[in-house]
Coordinates of C-alpha atoms in Angstrom, one line a residue:
M1 CA 18.0 247.0 -93.0
T2 CA 21.8 247.3 -93.1
K3 CA 23.7 248.2 -96.3
L4 CA 25.1 244.7 -96.4
T5 CA 21.6 243.2 -96.2
Q6 CA 20.4 245.6 -98.9
K7 CA 23.2 244.6 -101.2
L8 CA 22.5 240.9 -100.6
T9 CA 18.8 241.4 -101.2
R10 CA 19.6 243.3 -104.4
G11 CA 22.1 240.6 -105.4
T12 CA 19.6 237.9 -104.8
A13 CA 17.0 239.7 -106.9
I14 CA 19.4 240.2 -109.8
A15 CA 20.4 236.6 -109.7
A16 CA 16.8 235.5 -109.7
L17 CA 16.2 237.7 -112.8
A18 CA 19.2 236.3 -114.5
L19 CA 18.0 232.8 -114.0
A20 CA 14.4 233.7 -115.0
A21 CA 15.5 235.3 -118.3
P22 CA 16.6 232.1 -120.1
L23 CA 13.4 230.4 -118.9
A24 CA 11.3 233.3 -120.3
V25 CA 13.1 233.0 -123.6
Q26 CA 12.6 229.2 -123.5
A27 CA 8.9 229.6 -122.9
Q28 CA 8.6 232.1 -125.7
D29 CA 10.5 229.8 -128.0
A30 CA 8.3 226.7 -127.2
K31 CA 6.0 225.8 -130.1
D32 CA 2.3 226.1 -129.5
V33 CA 0.6 222.8 -130.6
V34 CA -3.2 222.5 -130.2
T35 CA -5.1 219.3 -130.4
V36 CA -8.7 219.8 -131.6
V37 CA -11.0 216.9 -130.9
K38 CA -14.6 216.1 -132.0
I39 CA -16.2 216.8 -128.7
T40 CA -15.1 217.8 -125.2
G41 CA -16.3 215.8 -122.3
E42 CA -16.7 212.4 -124.0
N43 CA -14.5 209.8 -122.2
W44 CA -12.7 208.9 -125.4
F45 CA -11.3 212.4 -125.8
T46 CA -10.8 212.9 -122.1
R47 CA -8.5 209.9 -122.3
M48 CA -6.8 211.4 -125.4
E49 CA -6.1 214.6 -123.4
E50 CA -4.0 212.5 -121.0
G51 CA -1.7 211.7 -123.9
V52 CA -1.6 215.4 -124.9
D53 CA -0.8 216.4 -121.4
A54 CA 1.9 213.7 -121.1
F55 CA 3.6 214.9 -124.2
D56 CA 3.5 218.5 -122.9
A57 CA 5.0 217.5 -119.6
E58 CA 7.9 215.5 -121.3
N59 CA 8.8 218.1 -123.9
E60 CA 10.0 221.6 -123.0
G61 CA 10.1 222.7 -126.6
V62 CA 6.3 222.3 -127.0
N63 CA 3.3 223.8 -125.3
A64 CA 0.6 221.2 -126.0
R65 CA -3.0 221.5 -125.1
Q66 CA -6.4 220.2 -126.2
V67 CA -9.7 221.9 -127.1
G68 CA -12.9 220.9 -128.7
P69 CA -16.6 221.8 -129.2
A70 CA -19.2 221.1 -126.5
Q71 CA -21.2 219.1 -129.1
A72 CA -20.2 216.7 -131.8
D73 CA -20.8 219.3 -134.6
A74 CA -18.6 219.8 -137.6
A75 CA -19.5 223.5 -137.9
Q76 CA -18.5 224.2 -134.2
Q77 CA -15.2 222.3 -134.7
T78 CA -14.5 224.3 -137.9
A79 CA -15.0 227.6 -136.0
I80 CA -12.5 226.5 -133.4
V81 CA -10.0 225.6 -136.0
Q82 CA -10.5 228.9 -137.9
D83 CA -9.9 230.8 -134.6
L84 CA -6.7 228.9 -133.9
V85 CA -5.5 229.6 -137.5
A86 CA -6.2 233.3 -136.9
Q87 CA -4.2 233.2 -133.7
G88 CA -1.2 231.8 -135.6
V89 CA -0.5 228.7 -133.6
D90 CA 2.5 226.7 -134.6
A91 CA 0.8 223.3 -135.2
L92 CA -2.7 221.8 -135.2
A93 CA -3.4 218.1 -134.4
I94 CA -7.0 217.5 -135.4
V95 CA -9.5 214.6 -135.1
P96 CA -12.1 215.9 -137.6
M97 CA -15.8 215.3 -137.2
D98 CA -16.1 215.6 -140.9
P99 CA -12.8 215.9 -142.8
S100 CA -14.4 217.5 -145.9
T101 CA -15.6 220.5 -143.9
L102 CA -12.1 221.4 -142.7
E103 CA -10.2 221.4 -146.0
G104 CA -10.6 225.1 -146.5
A105 CA -9.5 226.1 -143.0
L106 CA -6.5 223.7 -143.1
R107 CA -5.5 225.0 -146.5
R108 CA -5.3 228.5 -145.0
A109 CA -3.4 227.0 -142.0
K110 CA -0.8 225.4 -144.2
G111 CA -0.6 228.6 -146.3
Q112 CA 0.4 230.4 -143.1
G113 CA 3.1 227.9 -142.3
I114 CA 1.1 226.1 -139.6
T115 CA 2.0 222.4 -139.3
V116 CA -1.2 220.2 -139.7
I117 CA -1.5 216.7 -138.2
T118 CA -4.8 214.8 -138.6
H119 CA -6.2 211.6 -137.1
E120 CA -9.0 209.4 -138.5
A121 CA -8.9 211.4 -141.8
E122 CA -6.8 209.6 -144.4
T123 CA -8.6 211.3 -147.3
M124 CA -7.6 214.7 -146.1
V125 CA -5.7 216.8 -148.7
N126 CA -4.5 219.7 -146.6
T127 CA -2.6 217.8 -144.0
D128 CA 1.2 217.1 -143.5
I129 CA 0.7 213.8 -141.7
D130 CA -2.5 211.8 -141.1
L131 CA -2.2 209.3 -138.2
E132 CA -4.3 206.1 -138.4
A133 CA -4.2 203.5 -135.6
F134 CA -4.6 200.7 -138.1
D135 CA -6.0 199.9 -141.5
N136 CA -9.6 201.0 -141.1
T137 CA -11.3 198.7 -143.6
A138 CA -9.5 195.7 -141.9
F139 CA -10.7 196.9 -138.5
G140 CA -14.3 197.1 -139.8
E141 CA -14.0 193.6 -141.2
H142 CA -12.5 192.4 -137.8
L143 CA -15.5 193.8 -135.9
N144 CA -17.9 192.1 -138.3
K145 CA -16.2 188.8 -138.0
K146 CA -16.8 188.9 -134.3
L147 CA -20.4 189.8 -134.9
V148 CA -20.9 187.0 -137.4
E149 CA -19.4 184.5 -135.0
C150 CA -21.7 185.7 -132.2
M151 CA -24.8 185.6 -134.5
G152 CA -24.0 182.1 -135.9
G153 CA -23.5 183.5 -139.4
E154 CA -27.1 184.5 -140.0
G155 CA -29.9 187.0 -139.2
K156 CA -30.8 190.7 -139.4
W157 CA -28.1 193.1 -138.4
T158 CA -27.3 196.8 -138.6
T159 CA -24.5 199.4 -138.4
F160 CA -24.2 202.6 -136.3
V161 CA -21.9 205.6 -137.0
G162 CA -21.3 208.8 -135.1
S163 CA -22.2 210.6 -138.3
V164 CA -22.2 209.7 -142.0
G165 CA -19.5 212.4 -142.4
S166 CA -17.2 210.6 -139.9
L167 CA -14.8 209.0 -142.4
T168 CA -13.4 206.2 -140.2
H169 CA -16.8 205.3 -138.9
M170 CA -18.1 204.8 -142.5
Q171 CA -14.9 202.9 -143.4
W172 CA -15.5 200.5 -140.5
A173 CA -19.1 200.1 -141.5
A174 CA -18.1 199.5 -145.1
G175 CA -15.5 196.9 -144.1
G176 CA -18.1 195.1 -142.0
I177 CA -20.7 195.2 -144.7
A178 CA -18.3 193.8 -147.3
N179 CA -17.3 191.0 -145.1
A180 CA -20.9 189.9 -144.4
K181 CA -21.9 190.3 -148.0
E182 CA -19.0 188.4 -149.5
N183 CA -18.7 185.6 -147.0
H184 CA -21.9 185.2 -145.1
P185 CA -25.1 185.2 -147.3
G186 CA -27.3 184.5 -144.3
M187 CA -26.5 187.9 -142.8
E188 CA -29.2 190.4 -143.7
L189 CA -28.3 194.1 -143.4
V190 CA -31.1 196.4 -142.4
S191 CA -31.2 200.2 -141.8
E192 CA -27.5 200.8 -142.2
S193 CA -25.4 203.7 -141.0
N194 CA -27.7 204.8 -138.1
E195 CA -26.3 208.1 -136.8
S196 CA -25.7 208.6 -133.0
F197 CA -23.9 211.9 -133.2
N198 CA -21.5 210.6 -130.5
D199 CA -24.4 210.7 -128.0
P200 CA -25.2 207.5 -126.0
N201 CA -28.8 208.7 -125.4
K202 CA -29.3 209.1 -129.2
A203 CA -27.8 205.6 -129.8
Y204 CA -30.2 204.2 -127.1
E205 CA -33.2 205.8 -128.8
V206 CA -32.3 204.6 -132.2
A207 CA -31.6 201.1 -130.9
R208 CA -35.0 201.0 -129.2
E209 CA -36.7 202.1 -132.5
L210 CA -34.8 199.4 -134.4
L211 CA -35.8 196.7 -131.9
R212 CA -39.5 197.8 -132.4
T213 CA -39.2 197.9 -136.2
Y214 CA -37.3 194.7 -136.5
P215 CA -38.3 192.5 -133.6
D216 CA -36.1 189.7 -134.9
I217 CA -32.9 191.7 -135.3
K218 CA -29.9 189.9 -133.9
G219 CA -26.9 192.1 -134.5
F220 CA -25.5 195.6 -134.0
Q221 CA -22.1 196.9 -135.1
G222 CA -21.2 200.2 -133.4
G223 CA -19.0 202.8 -135.0
S224 CA -18.8 205.7 -132.4
A225 CA -17.1 204.9 -129.1
I226 CA -20.4 205.4 -127.3
D227 CA -22.7 203.5 -129.7
V228 CA -22.3 200.2 -127.8
I229 CA -23.3 201.9 -124.6
G230 CA -26.6 203.1 -125.9
I231 CA -27.3 199.9 -127.8
G232 CA -26.4 197.8 -124.8
R233 CA -28.8 199.8 -122.6
A234 CA -31.6 199.3 -125.0
V235 CA -30.9 195.6 -125.4
E236 CA -30.7 195.1 -121.6
E237 CA -34.0 197.0 -121.0
A238 CA -35.7 194.7 -123.5
D239 CA -34.2 191.7 -121.9
L240 CA -32.7 190.6 -125.2
Q241 CA -29.1 190.1 -124.2
D242 CA -29.3 186.4 -124.8
S243 CA -30.8 186.7 -128.3
T244 CA -28.8 189.7 -129.7
C245 CA -25.2 190.4 -130.4
V246 CA -23.6 193.8 -129.9
V247 CA -20.0 194.6 -131.0
G248 CA -18.2 197.8 -131.8
I249 CA -15.6 200.2 -130.8
G250 CA -15.7 201.3 -127.2
L251 CA -13.8 201.9 -124.0
P252 CA -13.6 199.1 -121.3
Q253 CA -14.7 201.1 -118.3
D254 CA -17.6 202.6 -120.2
S255 CA -18.8 199.3 -121.5
G256 CA -17.9 197.0 -118.6
Q257 CA -21.3 196.8 -116.9
Y258 CA -22.9 195.7 -120.2
L259 CA -20.1 193.3 -121.1
D260 CA -20.8 191.6 -117.7
T261 CA -24.5 191.2 -118.4
G262 CA -24.0 190.1 -122.0
A263 CA -25.9 193.2 -123.4
I264 CA -22.6 194.0 -125.2
D265 CA -20.7 191.0 -126.5
G266 CA -17.3 192.5 -127.3
I267 CA -15.5 195.7 -128.1
A268 CA -12.3 196.7 -129.8
F269 CA -10.4 200.0 -129.5
W270 CA -7.1 201.7 -129.7
D271 CA -5.9 203.7 -126.7
P272 CA -6.8 207.4 -127.4
K273 CA -4.1 208.4 -124.9
D274 CA -1.4 206.9 -127.2
A275 CA -3.0 208.5 -130.3
G276 CA -2.9 211.9 -128.6
Y277 CA 0.7 211.5 -127.7
V278 CA 1.7 210.3 -131.1
M279 CA -0.1 213.1 -132.9
N280 CA 1.8 215.6 -130.9
K281 CA 5.1 213.8 -131.4
L282 CA 4.5 213.8 -135.2
A283 CA 3.7 217.5 -135.0
E284 CA 7.0 218.2 -133.2
M285 CA 8.9 216.0 -135.7
A286 CA 7.3 217.8 -138.7
M287 CA 8.1 221.2 -137.2
N288 CA 11.7 220.1 -136.8
G289 CA 12.0 218.8 -140.3
E290 CA 12.4 215.2 -139.2
E291 CA 11.2 212.5 -141.6
V292 CA 8.9 209.7 -140.6
N293 CA 10.0 206.5 -142.3
D294 CA 8.4 203.1 -143.0
G295 CA 9.0 200.8 -140.1
M296 CA 9.9 203.6 -137.6
D297 CA 9.3 203.0 -133.9
L298 CA 7.5 206.0 -132.5
G299 CA 7.9 204.7 -128.9
V300 CA 4.3 204.0 -128.1
P301 CA 2.5 200.6 -128.0
G302 CA 0.9 199.9 -131.3
Y303 CA 3.2 202.3 -133.1
E304 CA 6.5 200.4 -132.8
S305 CA 6.7 199.7 -136.5
V306 CA 4.5 202.1 -138.5
S307 CA 3.8 202.0 -142.2
V308 CA 4.1 205.2 -144.2
T309 CA 2.2 205.7 -147.4
P310 CA 1.5 208.8 -149.6
G311 CA -1.6 210.8 -148.5
A312 CA -4.4 212.3 -150.7
G313 CA -2.4 215.5 -150.9
D314 CA 1.3 216.3 -150.5
G315 CA 1.4 214.7 -147.0
I316 CA 1.8 211.2 -145.8
I317 CA -0.3 208.6 -143.9
V318 CA 1.2 206.9 -140.9
R319 CA -0.5 203.7 -139.7
G320 CA 0.1 201.7 -136.6
Q321 CA -1.2 198.3 -135.5
A322 CA -2.9 199.4 -132.3
W323 CA -6.3 197.7 -131.9
V324 CA -7.1 195.7 -128.8
D325 CA -10.0 193.2 -128.3
V326 CA -11.9 193.2 -125.0
D327 CA -14.8 191.2 -123.6
A328 CA -16.3 190.3 -120.2
S329 CA -13.2 188.3 -119.3
N330 CA -10.6 191.1 -119.5
W331 CA -12.3 194.6 -119.5
Q332 CA -11.3 195.2 -115.9
D333 CA -7.6 194.9 -116.9
F334 CA -7.9 198.4 -118.4
P335 CA -8.1 201.6 -116.3
F336 CA -10.0 203.7 -118.9

């Protein structure tokens, strides 16, 4: 190697190091934002991770990633949050399995200066911002109106939830129960708040047992995103799709085969990808000291004019208008 070549090589290396230095500083300065979901592997939260990854790709000032327990278990989720608090991450964006179990860990997080964003947890005290896709009681009422219409306004019906500790699931069930009780005296609620623990096989087994216990049951309102799948499977196996009504939250691609057969009559949902993106955007805004104002456009469908109200603690609740209705006629319009 000639001296000139050696000089050029050394010069190239020095230039490369000079270019890399600002990038290294930038990477070090990026804020670490971790989204913690109820369960890893469920399609709902796989879709949410797409939103987290999209925000990460679009924002150099944030390192965004998603984690969650292997099972829908509040204790496992709490352990993950406690570990992240111990690591000293900059922000947490959490979809709690049971909000009450996380208050202590999130109080410690806030005490350490960690920004806390929650989703589906409007009663949380130790959060800076709670994001809701819509008014939860109104959504439960909306689901029940669809169920009532399908049932002709009368007959035995029941509600499913992921767990009785899942706040939004219980709010949706309560909204549905209130609608039926106040407006449709022919609707007879039986065995309310059946827990599926976000497991379609559990929902299937519970639905089978209910069909045996109440052979004349006509309606099922699902709360977890997978409830309608298990219920629909049980209904189809019993060849009762023409005499029962199944509505609830769900994803189109998961529910499509049962929507086509009539074992599921309709679903409603908000796009978890958008919720994941907005949670991380709110985390970045909070860390930067930016205010979220009533009527603000957060740049994502369903969140173009959010409402802002005081939270249970010192934080705020940000609500969108993001629910979408799907049935056999349009489920194939959605890629998730």
